[in-house]
PDB file of C-alpha atoms in Angstrom:
ATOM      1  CA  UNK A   1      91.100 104.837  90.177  1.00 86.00           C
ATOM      2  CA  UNK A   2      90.399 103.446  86.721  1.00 87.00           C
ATOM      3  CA  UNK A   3      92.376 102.494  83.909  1.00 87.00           C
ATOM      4  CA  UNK A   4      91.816 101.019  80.433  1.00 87.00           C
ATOM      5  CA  UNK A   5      93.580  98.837  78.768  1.00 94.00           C
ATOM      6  CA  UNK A   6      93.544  97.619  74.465  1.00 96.00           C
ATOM      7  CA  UNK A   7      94.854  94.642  73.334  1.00 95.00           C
ATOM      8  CA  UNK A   8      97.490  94.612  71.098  1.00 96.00           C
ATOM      9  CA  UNK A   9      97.364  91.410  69.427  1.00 95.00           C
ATOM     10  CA  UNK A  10      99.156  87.963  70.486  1.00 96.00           C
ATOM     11  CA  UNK A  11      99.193  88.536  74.344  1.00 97.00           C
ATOM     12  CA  UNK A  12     100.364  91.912  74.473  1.00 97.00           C
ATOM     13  CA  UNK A  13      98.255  95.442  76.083  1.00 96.00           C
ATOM     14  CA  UNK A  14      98.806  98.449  76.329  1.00 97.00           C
ATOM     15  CA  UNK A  15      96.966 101.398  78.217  1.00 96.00           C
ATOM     16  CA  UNK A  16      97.344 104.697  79.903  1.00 93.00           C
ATOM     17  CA  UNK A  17      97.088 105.125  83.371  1.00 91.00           C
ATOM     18  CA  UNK A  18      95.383 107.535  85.445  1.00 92.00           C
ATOM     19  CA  UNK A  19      98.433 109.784  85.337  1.00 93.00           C
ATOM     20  CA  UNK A  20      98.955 109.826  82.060  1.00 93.00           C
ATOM     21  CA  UNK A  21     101.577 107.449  81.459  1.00 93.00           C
ATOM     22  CA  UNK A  22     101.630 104.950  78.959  1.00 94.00           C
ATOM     23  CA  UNK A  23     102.134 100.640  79.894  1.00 95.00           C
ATOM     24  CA  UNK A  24     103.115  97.900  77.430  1.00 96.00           C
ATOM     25  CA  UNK A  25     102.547  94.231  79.399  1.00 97.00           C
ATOM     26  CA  UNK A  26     103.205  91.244  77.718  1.00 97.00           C
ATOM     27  CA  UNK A  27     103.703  87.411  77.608  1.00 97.00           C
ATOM     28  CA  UNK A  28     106.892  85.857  76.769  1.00 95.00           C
ATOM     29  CA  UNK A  29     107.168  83.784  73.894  1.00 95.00           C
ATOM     30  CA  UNK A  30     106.974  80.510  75.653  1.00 94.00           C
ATOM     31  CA  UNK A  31     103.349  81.827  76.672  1.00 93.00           C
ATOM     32  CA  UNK A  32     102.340  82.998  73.081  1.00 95.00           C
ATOM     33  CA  UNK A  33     103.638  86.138  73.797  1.00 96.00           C
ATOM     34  CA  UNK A  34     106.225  88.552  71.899  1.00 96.00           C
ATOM     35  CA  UNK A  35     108.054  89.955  74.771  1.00 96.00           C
ATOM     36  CA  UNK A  36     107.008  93.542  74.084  1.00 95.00           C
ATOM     37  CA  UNK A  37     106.873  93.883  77.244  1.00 96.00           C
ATOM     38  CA  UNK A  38     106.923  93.053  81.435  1.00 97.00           C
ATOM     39  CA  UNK A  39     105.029  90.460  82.771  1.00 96.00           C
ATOM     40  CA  UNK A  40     101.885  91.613  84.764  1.00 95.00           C
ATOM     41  CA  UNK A  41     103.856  89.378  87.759  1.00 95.00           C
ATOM     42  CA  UNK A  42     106.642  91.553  87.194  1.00 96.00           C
ATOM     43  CA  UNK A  43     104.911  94.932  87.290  1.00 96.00           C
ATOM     44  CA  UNK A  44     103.353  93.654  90.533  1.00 96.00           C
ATOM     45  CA  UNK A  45     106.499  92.634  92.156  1.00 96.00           C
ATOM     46  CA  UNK A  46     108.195  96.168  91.256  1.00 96.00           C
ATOM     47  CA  UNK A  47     104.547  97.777  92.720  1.00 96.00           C
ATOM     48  CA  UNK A  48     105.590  96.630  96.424  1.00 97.00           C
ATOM     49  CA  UNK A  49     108.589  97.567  96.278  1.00 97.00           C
ATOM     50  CA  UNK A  50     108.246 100.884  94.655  1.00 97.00           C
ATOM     51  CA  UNK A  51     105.412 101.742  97.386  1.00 97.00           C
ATOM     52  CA  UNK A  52     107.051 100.564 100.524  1.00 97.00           C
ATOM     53  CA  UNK A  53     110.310 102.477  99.040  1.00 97.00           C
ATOM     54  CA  UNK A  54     108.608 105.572  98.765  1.00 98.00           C
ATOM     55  CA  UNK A  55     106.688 105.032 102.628  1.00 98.00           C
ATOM     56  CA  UNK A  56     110.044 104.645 104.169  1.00 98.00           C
ATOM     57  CA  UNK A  57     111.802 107.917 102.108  1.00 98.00           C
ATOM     58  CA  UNK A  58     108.467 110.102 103.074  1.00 97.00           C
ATOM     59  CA  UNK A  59     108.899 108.861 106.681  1.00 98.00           C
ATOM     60  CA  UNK A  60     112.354 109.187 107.296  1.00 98.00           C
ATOM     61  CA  UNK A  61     112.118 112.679 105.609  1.00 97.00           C
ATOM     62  CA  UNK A  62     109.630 113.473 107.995  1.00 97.00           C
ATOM     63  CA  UNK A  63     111.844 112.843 110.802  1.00 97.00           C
ATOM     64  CA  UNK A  64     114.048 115.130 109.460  1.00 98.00           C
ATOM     65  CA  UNK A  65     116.514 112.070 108.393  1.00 97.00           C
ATOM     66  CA  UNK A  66     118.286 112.286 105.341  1.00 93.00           C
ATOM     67  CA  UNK A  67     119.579 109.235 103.101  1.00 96.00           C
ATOM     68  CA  UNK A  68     123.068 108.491 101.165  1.00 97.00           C
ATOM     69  CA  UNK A  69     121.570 105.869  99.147  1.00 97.00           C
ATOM     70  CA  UNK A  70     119.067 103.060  99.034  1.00 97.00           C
ATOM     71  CA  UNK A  71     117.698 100.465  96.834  1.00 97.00           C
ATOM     72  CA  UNK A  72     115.540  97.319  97.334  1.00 97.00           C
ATOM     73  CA  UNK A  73     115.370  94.119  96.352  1.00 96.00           C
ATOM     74  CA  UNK A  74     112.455  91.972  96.496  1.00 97.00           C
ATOM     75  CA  UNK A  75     112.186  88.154  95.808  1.00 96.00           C
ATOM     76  CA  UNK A  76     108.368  86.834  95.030  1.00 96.00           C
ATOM     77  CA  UNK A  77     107.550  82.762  95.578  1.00 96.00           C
ATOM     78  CA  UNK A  78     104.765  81.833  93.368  1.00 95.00           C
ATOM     79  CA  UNK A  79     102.204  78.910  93.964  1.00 96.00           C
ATOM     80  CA  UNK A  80     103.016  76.035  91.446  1.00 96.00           C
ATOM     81  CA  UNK A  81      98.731  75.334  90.654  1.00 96.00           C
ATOM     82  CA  UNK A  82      97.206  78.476  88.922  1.00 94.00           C
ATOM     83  CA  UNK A  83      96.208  80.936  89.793  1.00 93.00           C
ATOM     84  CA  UNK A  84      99.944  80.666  90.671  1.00 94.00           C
ATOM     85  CA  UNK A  85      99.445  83.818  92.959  1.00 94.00           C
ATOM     86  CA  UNK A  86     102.197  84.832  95.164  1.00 95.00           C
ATOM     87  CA  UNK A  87     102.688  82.818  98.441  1.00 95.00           C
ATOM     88  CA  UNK A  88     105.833  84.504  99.783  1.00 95.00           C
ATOM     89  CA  UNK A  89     107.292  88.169  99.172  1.00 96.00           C
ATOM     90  CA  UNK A  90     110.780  89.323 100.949  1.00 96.00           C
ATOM     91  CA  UNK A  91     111.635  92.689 100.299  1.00 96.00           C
ATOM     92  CA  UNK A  92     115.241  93.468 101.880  1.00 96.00           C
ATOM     93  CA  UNK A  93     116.152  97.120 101.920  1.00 97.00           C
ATOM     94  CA  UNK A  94     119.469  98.508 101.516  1.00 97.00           C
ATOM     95  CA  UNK A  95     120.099 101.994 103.481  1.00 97.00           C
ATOM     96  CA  UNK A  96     123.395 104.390 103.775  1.00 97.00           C
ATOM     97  CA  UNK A  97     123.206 107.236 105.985  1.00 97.00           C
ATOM     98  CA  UNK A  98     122.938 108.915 109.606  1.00 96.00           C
ATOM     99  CA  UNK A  99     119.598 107.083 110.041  1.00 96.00           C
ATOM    100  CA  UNK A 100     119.341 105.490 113.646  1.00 97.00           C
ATOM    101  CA  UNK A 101     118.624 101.603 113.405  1.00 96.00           C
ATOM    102  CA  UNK A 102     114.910 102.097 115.417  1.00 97.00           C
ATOM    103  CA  UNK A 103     113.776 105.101 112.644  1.00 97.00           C
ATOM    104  CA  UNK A 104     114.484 102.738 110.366  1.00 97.00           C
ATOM    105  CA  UNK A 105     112.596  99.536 111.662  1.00 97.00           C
ATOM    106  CA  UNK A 106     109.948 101.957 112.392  1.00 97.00           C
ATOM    107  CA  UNK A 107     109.451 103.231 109.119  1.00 97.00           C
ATOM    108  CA  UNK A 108     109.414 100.045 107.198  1.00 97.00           C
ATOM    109  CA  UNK A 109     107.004  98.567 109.670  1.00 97.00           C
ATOM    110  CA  UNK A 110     104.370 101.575 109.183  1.00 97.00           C
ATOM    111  CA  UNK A 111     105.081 101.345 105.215  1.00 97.00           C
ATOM    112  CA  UNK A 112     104.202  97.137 105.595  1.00 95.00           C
ATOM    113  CA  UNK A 113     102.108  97.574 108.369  1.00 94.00           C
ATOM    114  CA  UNK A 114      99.873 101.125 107.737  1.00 95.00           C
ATOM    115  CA  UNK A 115     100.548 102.843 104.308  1.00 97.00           C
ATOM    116  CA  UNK A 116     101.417 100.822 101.563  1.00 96.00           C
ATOM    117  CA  UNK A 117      98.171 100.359  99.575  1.00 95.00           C
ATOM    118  CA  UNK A 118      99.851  97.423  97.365  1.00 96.00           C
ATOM    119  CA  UNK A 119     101.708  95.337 100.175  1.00 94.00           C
ATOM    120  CA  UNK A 120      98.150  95.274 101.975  1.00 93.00           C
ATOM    121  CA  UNK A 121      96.275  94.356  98.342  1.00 93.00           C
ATOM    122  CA  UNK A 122      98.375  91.226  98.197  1.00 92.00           C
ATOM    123  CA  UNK A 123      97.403  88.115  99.731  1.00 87.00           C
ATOM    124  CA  UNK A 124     101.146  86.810 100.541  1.00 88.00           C
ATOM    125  CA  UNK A 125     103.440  86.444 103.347  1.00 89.00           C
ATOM    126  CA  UNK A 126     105.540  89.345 103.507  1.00 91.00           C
ATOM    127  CA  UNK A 127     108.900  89.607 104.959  1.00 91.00           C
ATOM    128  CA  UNK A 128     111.422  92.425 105.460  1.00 92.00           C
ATOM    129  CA  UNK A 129     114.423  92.785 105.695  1.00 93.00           C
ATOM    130  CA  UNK A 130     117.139  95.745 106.179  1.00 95.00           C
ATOM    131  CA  UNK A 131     120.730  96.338 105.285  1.00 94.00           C
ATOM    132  CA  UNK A 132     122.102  99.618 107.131  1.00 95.00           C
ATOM    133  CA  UNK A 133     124.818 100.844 106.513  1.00 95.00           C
ATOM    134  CA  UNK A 134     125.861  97.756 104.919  1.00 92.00           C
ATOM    135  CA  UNK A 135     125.896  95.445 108.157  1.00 89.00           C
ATOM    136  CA  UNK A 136     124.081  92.158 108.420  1.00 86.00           C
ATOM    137  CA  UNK A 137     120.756  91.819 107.085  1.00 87.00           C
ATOM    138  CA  UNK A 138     117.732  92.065 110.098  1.00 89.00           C
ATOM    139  CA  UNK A 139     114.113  91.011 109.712  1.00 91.00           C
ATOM    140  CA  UNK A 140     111.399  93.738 110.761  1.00 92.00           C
ATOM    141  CA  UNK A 141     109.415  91.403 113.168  1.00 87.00           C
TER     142      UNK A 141
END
C-alpha cells in the first residue's frame, strides 16, 4: 500500500489514498494549525474502530447472524512525553440482535486477536468491551 501526501500550507495535508479517496489532516490552531481538518490521532483512533467493526459484521455474517444495530465507541489514553503515542485503547461495542453472547465474544476476539491489521499495528493496551442487547458492559478477556 502507498499513499502520497502534499502539504497544504500551515500544518495542514492533503492526499489521495490508494482507493481513490481524498484526506484533509490538520493541526488545530493551538498547534499552528487551521483546523481544516482531523487530527492524524483522530484518524487513527476511528482506524481501530472502523476495522474491528467491520471483523465482527463479516464474522457474524458468516455465521449466518444478522444485526439490529451497532456502533462503537472507543476511548484512546495518550502518553504525556512525546511521542505521546497511545498507551491505552478501550473499544466497547454496542450490539442489538438475535446474536448469542459466545458468537459475539468470539468474533471480537478474532477481530483483536487475528484480523484487524490496525489494532495489531498499534503498540497499546487494548481492551474490549461489549454491550448486547443493551445489558451490562463485559470485557473480552
Amino acid at each position: 500500500m502507498k499513499a502520497t501526501v502534499n502539504w497544504n500550507g500551515g500544518m495542514a495535508f492533503s492526499g489521495m489514498t490508494e482507493s481513490g479517496h481524498n484526506v484533509v489532516l490538520d493541526a488545530g490552531l493551538e498547534s499552528g494549525g487551521v483546523d481544516s481538518g482531523p487530527r492524524p490521532t483522530e484518524i487513527l483512533l476511528h482506524a481501530a474502530a472502523v476495522c474491528t467493526g467491520m471483523d465482527i459484521v463479516f464474522v457474524l455474517n458468516k455465521m449466518r447472524l444478522a444485526i439490529d444495530a451497532f456502533y462503537i465507541e472507543i476511548d484512546g489514553q495518550r502518553a504525556m512525553d512525546h511521542p505521546k503515542r497511545f498507551t491505552e485503547i478501550s473499544i466497547t461495542y454496542h450490539i442489538k440482535g438475535d446474536v448469542p453472547e459466545d458468537k459475539v465474544v468470539r468474533a471480537i476476539k478474532l477481530s483483536r486477536d487475528t484480523y484487524c491489521s490496525v489494532v495489531q499495528s498499534l503498540n497499546a493496551t487494548i481492551s474490549c468491551n461489549y454491550v448486547l442487547n443493551e445489558m451490562p458492559s463485559k470485557q473480552v478477556e
